[in-house]
XYZ file of N, CA and C in Angstrom:
468
model
N -25.278 21.454 -28.498
C -25.583 19.785 -28.500
C -24.214 19.098 -29.063
N -23.843 18.257 -28.384
C -22.827 17.530 -28.709
C -22.960 16.365 -29.969
N -22.238 16.753 -30.825
C -22.477 15.950 -32.184
C -21.449 15.036 -32.537
N -20.707 14.759 -31.428
C -19.601 13.461 -31.483
C -20.009 12.242 -31.449
N -19.760 11.493 -32.091
C -20.383 10.078 -32.007
C -20.170 9.665 -30.666
N -20.864 8.652 -30.259
C -20.794 8.095 -28.867
C -19.455 7.469 -28.771
N -18.944 6.551 -29.626
C -17.746 5.729 -29.651
C -16.688 6.739 -29.605
N -16.756 7.934 -30.223
C -15.322 8.914 -30.099
C -15.579 9.367 -28.639
N -16.503 9.731 -27.976
C -16.393 10.190 -26.611
C -15.896 9.127 -25.908
N -16.340 7.926 -26.047
C -15.743 6.836 -25.156
C -14.416 6.653 -25.200
N -13.711 6.712 -26.586
C -12.289 6.780 -26.688
C -11.777 7.727 -26.019
N -12.211 8.983 -26.001
C -11.602 10.114 -25.675
C -11.234 9.925 -23.905
N -12.576 9.370 -23.437
C -12.462 9.010 -22.010
C -11.307 8.067 -21.699
N -11.320 6.916 -22.512
C -10.417 5.906 -22.340
C -8.958 6.396 -22.592
N -8.667 7.397 -23.512
C -7.384 7.833 -23.436
C -7.060 8.595 -22.215
N -7.945 9.311 -21.708
C -7.670 10.132 -20.403
C -7.360 9.184 -19.572
N -8.041 8.139 -19.344
C -7.607 7.206 -18.233
C -6.256 6.595 -18.377
N -6.022 6.231 -19.654
C -4.491 5.864 -20.041
C -3.622 6.883 -19.376
N -3.805 8.035 -19.887
C -2.773 9.139 -19.560
C -2.617 9.583 -18.234
N -3.769 9.142 -17.351
C -3.504 9.176 -15.895
C -2.682 8.361 -15.289
N -2.789 7.061 -15.898
C -1.735 5.975 -15.459
C -0.552 6.252 -15.785
N -0.204 6.557 -16.985
C 0.949 6.930 -17.453
C 1.696 8.233 -16.603
N 0.945 9.239 -16.313
C 1.291 10.350 -15.217
C 1.732 9.780 -14.222
N 1.032 8.899 -13.418
C 1.343 8.556 -12.196
C 2.699 7.876 -12.060
N 3.680 8.708 -11.310
C 5.087 8.510 -11.229
C 5.372 7.047 -10.102
N 4.420 7.116 -9.266
C 4.789 6.468 -8.069
C 3.278 5.245 -7.709
N 3.720 4.226 -7.545
C 2.375 3.331 -7.174
C 2.572 2.652 -5.835
N 3.169 3.495 -4.876
C 3.409 2.833 -3.522
C 2.235 2.150 -2.850
N 0.930 2.761 -2.619
C -0.207 2.167 -2.059
C -0.727 1.046 -2.949
N -0.710 1.285 -4.403
C -1.095 0.273 -5.225
C -0.488 -1.099 -5.150
N 0.796 -0.833 -5.071
C 1.828 -1.960 -4.980
C 1.804 -2.736 -3.927
N 1.624 -2.113 -2.460
C 1.531 -2.490 -1.280
C 0.026 -3.235 -1.055
N -1.037 -2.868 -1.786
C -2.322 -3.389 -1.721
C -2.150 -4.824 -2.341
N -1.782 -4.645 -3.660
C -1.740 -5.884 -4.563
C -0.942 -6.908 -4.209
N 0.364 -6.647 -3.565
C 1.064 -7.641 -3.109
C 0.655 -8.278 -1.885
N 0.013 -7.601 -1.033
C -0.416 -8.179 0.250
C -1.724 -9.008 -0.137
N -2.412 -8.567 -0.936
C -3.494 -9.429 -1.388
C -3.165 -10.734 -1.970
N -1.898 -10.615 -2.656
C -1.244 -11.912 -3.368
C -0.920 -12.901 -2.194
N -0.020 -12.161 -1.070
C 0.240 -13.007 -0.314
C -0.716 -13.880 0.716
N -1.999 -13.028 0.931
C -3.042 -13.510 1.455
C -3.824 -14.451 0.709
N -3.898 -14.474 -0.571
C -4.514 -15.458 -1.517
C -5.880 -14.857 -1.489
N -6.213 -13.559 -1.454
C -7.508 -13.139 -1.520
C -7.886 -12.176 -2.699
N -8.851 -12.257 -3.374
C -9.287 -11.588 -4.344
C -9.921 -10.190 -3.984
N -9.989 -9.547 -5.096
C -10.673 -8.121 -5.113
C -11.971 -7.915 -4.117
N -13.001 -8.910 -4.578
C -14.307 -8.794 -4.073
C -14.007 -9.123 -2.514
N -13.305 -9.903 -2.195
C -13.174 -10.584 -0.673
C -12.615 -9.270 0.341
N -11.347 -8.708 -0.453
C -10.999 -7.711 0.316
C -11.701 -6.328 0.354
N -12.468 -5.955 -0.595
C -13.453 -4.927 -0.787
C -14.240 -5.081 0.492
N -14.995 -6.380 0.345
C -15.907 -6.642 1.513
C -15.605 -6.342 2.794
N -14.056 -6.640 3.018
C -13.527 -6.596 4.373
C -12.902 -5.348 4.823
N -12.958 -4.098 3.864
C -12.389 -2.738 4.311
C -13.435 -2.011 4.945
N -13.742 -2.645 6.205
C -14.538 -2.121 7.045
C -13.851 -1.129 8.146
N -13.964 -0.057 8.143
C -13.464 1.075 9.349
C -13.734 0.741 10.526
N -12.719 0.050 11.516
C -13.051 -0.447 12.809
C -13.585 0.671 13.571
N -13.446 2.094 13.214
C -13.795 3.142 14.007
C -15.031 3.389 13.944
N -15.861 2.941 12.864
C -17.214 3.001 12.319
C -17.604 2.034 11.369
N -17.546 0.935 11.904
C -18.288 -0.285 11.551
C -19.683 -0.307 10.774
N -20.382 0.558 11.275
C -21.832 0.820 10.617
C -21.695 1.486 9.161
N -20.759 1.839 8.724
C -20.518 2.619 7.680
C -20.393 1.591 6.579
N -19.783 0.299 7.011
C -19.689 -0.772 6.013
C -18.407 -0.745 5.267
N -18.270 -1.428 4.132
C -17.242 -1.414 3.523
C -16.652 -0.089 2.791
N -15.314 0.221 3.014
C -15.010 1.700 2.521
C -14.621 1.314 0.988
N -14.472 0.283 0.394
C -14.414 0.166 -1.061
C -15.366 -0.577 -1.581
N -15.654 -0.311 -2.837
C -16.497 -1.101 -3.741
C -15.328 -1.946 -4.650
N -15.878 -3.122 -5.028
C -14.966 -3.949 -5.960
C -14.088 -3.117 -7.028
N -14.882 -2.362 -7.867
C -14.283 -1.538 -8.893
C -13.374 -0.408 -8.487
N -13.736 0.053 -7.501
C -12.652 1.241 -6.807
C -11.477 0.532 -6.331
N -11.678 -0.658 -5.589
C -10.312 -1.278 -5.195
C -9.561 -1.900 -6.306
N -10.377 -2.354 -7.545
C -9.717 -2.648 -8.585
C -8.723 -1.766 -9.203
N -9.238 -0.460 -9.422
C -8.875 0.549 -9.590
C -7.561 1.118 -9.060
N -7.662 1.007 -7.810
C -6.359 1.251 -6.775
C -5.233 0.395 -7.137
N -5.538 -0.897 -7.139
C -4.688 -2.073 -7.118
C -3.910 -1.963 -8.522
N -4.688 -1.398 -9.439
C -3.893 -1.426 -10.970
C -3.570 0.123 -11.031
N -3.626 0.959 -10.201
C -3.198 2.437 -10.262
C -3.847 3.074 -11.451
N -5.044 3.225 -11.442
C -5.943 3.899 -12.347
C -6.923 4.620 -12.000
N -6.380 6.012 -12.205
C -7.354 7.071 -11.990
C -7.885 7.080 -10.593
N -7.404 6.870 -9.653
C -7.984 6.838 -8.549
C -7.779 7.989 -7.531
N -8.510 8.430 -6.574
C -8.358 9.670 -5.608
C -7.539 9.158 -4.505
N -6.759 10.069 -3.802
C -6.215 9.709 -2.230
C -7.158 8.982 -1.455
N -6.938 8.059 -1.007
C -7.862 7.479 0.128
C -8.110 8.290 1.187
N -9.317 8.077 1.945
C -9.440 9.040 3.149
C -8.945 8.040 4.414
N -9.035 8.773 5.389
C -8.572 8.133 6.551
C -9.323 6.923 6.983
N -10.609 6.948 6.807
C -11.413 5.612 6.975
C -11.258 4.588 5.940
N -10.889 5.006 4.799
C -10.380 4.096 3.862
C -9.301 3.176 4.142
N -8.283 3.990 4.616
C -6.782 3.414 5.118
C -7.157 2.557 6.152
N -8.043 2.968 7.072
C -8.300 2.157 8.459
C -9.127 0.692 7.783
N -9.887 0.945 6.894
C -10.510 -0.393 6.224
C -9.622 -1.193 5.636
N -8.538 -0.741 5.063
C -7.450 -1.526 4.195
C -6.641 -2.163 5.276
N -6.498 -1.410 6.443
C -5.804 -2.082 7.354
C -6.354 -3.070 7.918
N -7.647 -3.107 8.027
C -8.410 -4.155 8.644
C -8.360 -5.432 7.667
N -8.541 -4.992 6.360
C -8.680 -6.158 5.545
C -7.594 -6.918 5.012
N -6.352 -5.955 5.389
C -5.081 -6.631 4.566
C -4.011 -6.857 5.827
N -4.441 -6.499 7.192
C -3.747 -7.025 8.311
C -2.252 -6.243 8.152
N -2.029 -5.123 7.780
C -0.877 -4.286 7.723
C -0.838 -2.986 8.693
N 0.301 -2.789 9.291
C 0.231 -1.639 9.858
C -0.306 -0.294 9.097
N -1.004 0.308 9.903
C -1.956 1.738 9.175
C -0.495 2.661 8.834
N 0.540 2.761 9.556
C 1.545 3.796 9.034
C 2.044 3.318 7.917
N 1.950 2.047 7.486
C 2.589 1.588 6.186
C 1.681 2.016 5.116
N 0.515 1.953 5.127
C -0.575 2.499 4.342
C -0.337 4.066 3.943
N -0.422 4.696 5.480
C -0.391 5.965 5.199
C 0.790 6.543 4.585
N 1.952 5.947 4.841
C 3.247 6.452 3.886
C 3.149 5.987 2.591
N 2.695 4.990 2.244
C 2.567 4.319 0.974
C 1.563 5.362 0.090
N 0.388 5.659 0.797
C -0.508 6.797 0.125
C -0.014 8.248 0.040
N 0.839 8.568 0.969
C 1.469 9.750 1.187
C 2.499 9.859 -0.235
N 3.270 8.741 -0.410
C 4.548 8.602 -1.406
C 3.509 8.872 -2.821
N 2.537 7.820 -2.957
C 1.872 7.680 -4.306
C 1.147 8.977 -4.675
N 0.439 9.575 -3.646
C -0.552 10.829 -4.051
C -0.137 12.140 -3.746
N 1.036 11.988 -3.124
C 1.312 13.495 -2.728
C 2.923 13.607 -2.811
N 3.486 12.505 -3.054
C 4.966 12.594 -3.529
C 6.027 12.748 -2.263
N 5.319 12.596 -1.166
C 6.225 12.581 0.073
C 6.784 11.217 0.671
N 7.910 11.236 0.488
C 8.714 9.951 0.865
C 9.783 9.968 1.860
N 9.438 9.306 2.904
C 10.428 9.397 4.056
C 11.796 8.981 3.739
N 13.042 9.378 4.328
C 14.101 8.972 4.000
C 14.323 7.431 4.295
N 13.360 6.958 4.968
C 13.541 5.445 5.381
C 12.632 4.625 4.772
N 11.932 5.201 3.554
C 10.996 4.918 2.632
C 11.203 4.116 1.632
N 12.619 3.942 1.440
C 13.164 3.376 0.300
C 12.975 1.838 0.079
N 13.319 1.287 -0.904
C 13.316 -0.330 -1.056
C 11.936 -0.807 -1.396
N 11.605 -2.183 -1.412
C 10.481 -2.862 -1.707
C 9.610 -2.798 -0.740
N 8.423 -3.517 -0.901
C 7.333 -3.432 0.087
C 7.503 -4.352 1.332
N 8.153 -5.342 1.083
C 8.749 -5.845 2.679
C 9.555 -5.158 3.449
N 10.274 -4.286 2.828
C 11.164 -3.290 3.535
C 10.383 -2.301 4.334
N 9.596 -1.926 3.498
C 8.456 -0.748 4.021
C 7.490 -1.376 5.093
N 7.153 -2.379 4.900
C 6.259 -3.286 6.214
C 7.179 -3.375 7.190
N 8.386 -3.691 7.050
C 9.379 -4.055 8.228
C 9.441 -2.432 9.148
N 9.900 -1.714 8.112
C 9.956 -0.319 8.947
C 8.752 0.250 9.755
N 7.536 -0.082 8.921
C 6.459 0.300 9.616
C 6.270 -0.513 11.151
N 6.382 -1.789 11.049
C 6.344 -2.313 12.267
C 7.282 -2.262 13.254
N 8.615 -1.710 12.960
C 9.419 -1.485 13.764
C 9.174 -0.295 14.770
N 8.221 0.732 14.158
C 7.740 1.728 14.979
C 6.789 1.195 15.983
N 6.424 0.103 15.834
C 5.430 -0.445 17.151
C 6.220 -0.962 18.149
N 7.479 -1.283 17.921
C 8.163 -2.237 19.006
C 8.556 -1.211 19.930
N 8.639 -1.669 21.481
C 9.213 -0.994 22.585
C 10.662 -1.057 22.578
N 11.435 -0.309 23.455
C 12.816 -0.285 23.554
C 13.326 -1.324 23.595
N 12.790 -2.160 24.581
C 13.461 -3.519 24.895
C 13.361 -4.603 23.590
N 12.267 -4.386 22.861
C 12.058 -5.125 21.604
C 12.980 -4.614 20.640
N 13.495 -3.451 20.631
C 14.174 -2.792 19.448
C 15.647 -3.269 19.856
N 16.303 -3.372 21.044
C 17.429 -3.870 21.621
C 17.554 -5.356 21.085
N 16.711 -6.207 21.354
C 16.718 -7.527 20.724
C 16.813 -7.725 19.401
N 16.073 -7.101 18.672
C 16.179 -6.899 17.241
C 17.645 -6.509 16.483
N 18.118 -5.570 17.420
C 19.379 -4.995 17.071
C 20.400 -6.245 17.208
N 20.469 -6.819 18.368
C 21.220 -7.809 18.805
C 21.080 -8.956 17.638
N 19.669 -9.397 17.501
C 19.721 -10.332 16.115
C 20.266 -10.028 14.840
N 20.000 -8.633 14.595
C 20.749 -8.173 13.286
C 22.154 -8.121 13.336
N 22.779 -7.979 14.304
C 24.287 -8.265 14.415
C 24.587 -9.679 14.265
N 24.033 -10.540 15.102
C 24.168 -11.836 14.820
C 24.038 -12.629 13.235
N 23.100 -11.901 12.767
C 22.844 -12.306 11.301
C 23.892 -11.620 10.259
N 24.221 -10.407 10.363
C 25.200 -9.912 9.668
C 26.496 -10.551 9.896
N 26.963 -10.869 11.179
C 28.169 -11.568 11.490
C 28.287 -12.952 10.635
N 26.999 -13.783 10.666
C 26.943 -14.918 10.109
C 27.044 -14.836 8.598
N 26.472 -13.879 8.083
C 26.524 -13.470 6.705
C 27.859 -13.119 6.023
N 28.611 -12.305 7.100
C 29.884 -11.986 6.619
C 30.873 -13.266 6.898
N 30.756 -14.055 7.710
C 31.456 -15.459 7.733
C 31.349 -16.025 6.709
N 30.211 -16.175 6.120
C 29.821 -17.167 5.056
C 30.380 -16.531 3.681
N 30.358 -15.333 3.625
C 30.934 -14.586 2.300
C 32.631 -14.771 2.331
N 33.254 -14.960 3.402
C 34.567 -15.078 3.278
C 35.162 -16.567 3.186
N 34.219 -17.450 3.216
C 34.222 -18.872 2.966
C 34.570 -19.194 1.373
């Protein structure tokens, strides 16, 4: 029989959760979801309700409010399932590959060589992979123009 006072057991659980947060070296998915929610101006409950997997809509939302709150605050969460990532994609309107890479980095330590930088950089890279060759050529031309313009302004 456990004779530890209830408050001591609660404190032990609380400390374990705090230790989990401290041990988490990366927060890529947490940051991506939190930042995108802020951009959209939507709260945890609204996003949680919208995390419906388009491949299995009858399953309903893939996240409950509390679980999503734990994810965005990087508090003791498990790696997401494929259905949860598709649900986040639907709710946040971000490329699935961006969510997959962020989850891989946060939960498994896998970081692509092109996955550095901030959230906007990561979303940009994820979206580039959706472009056709023609669109990539146009984007390359635009980048050249912008870099030349920035170089001209720096020389002034």
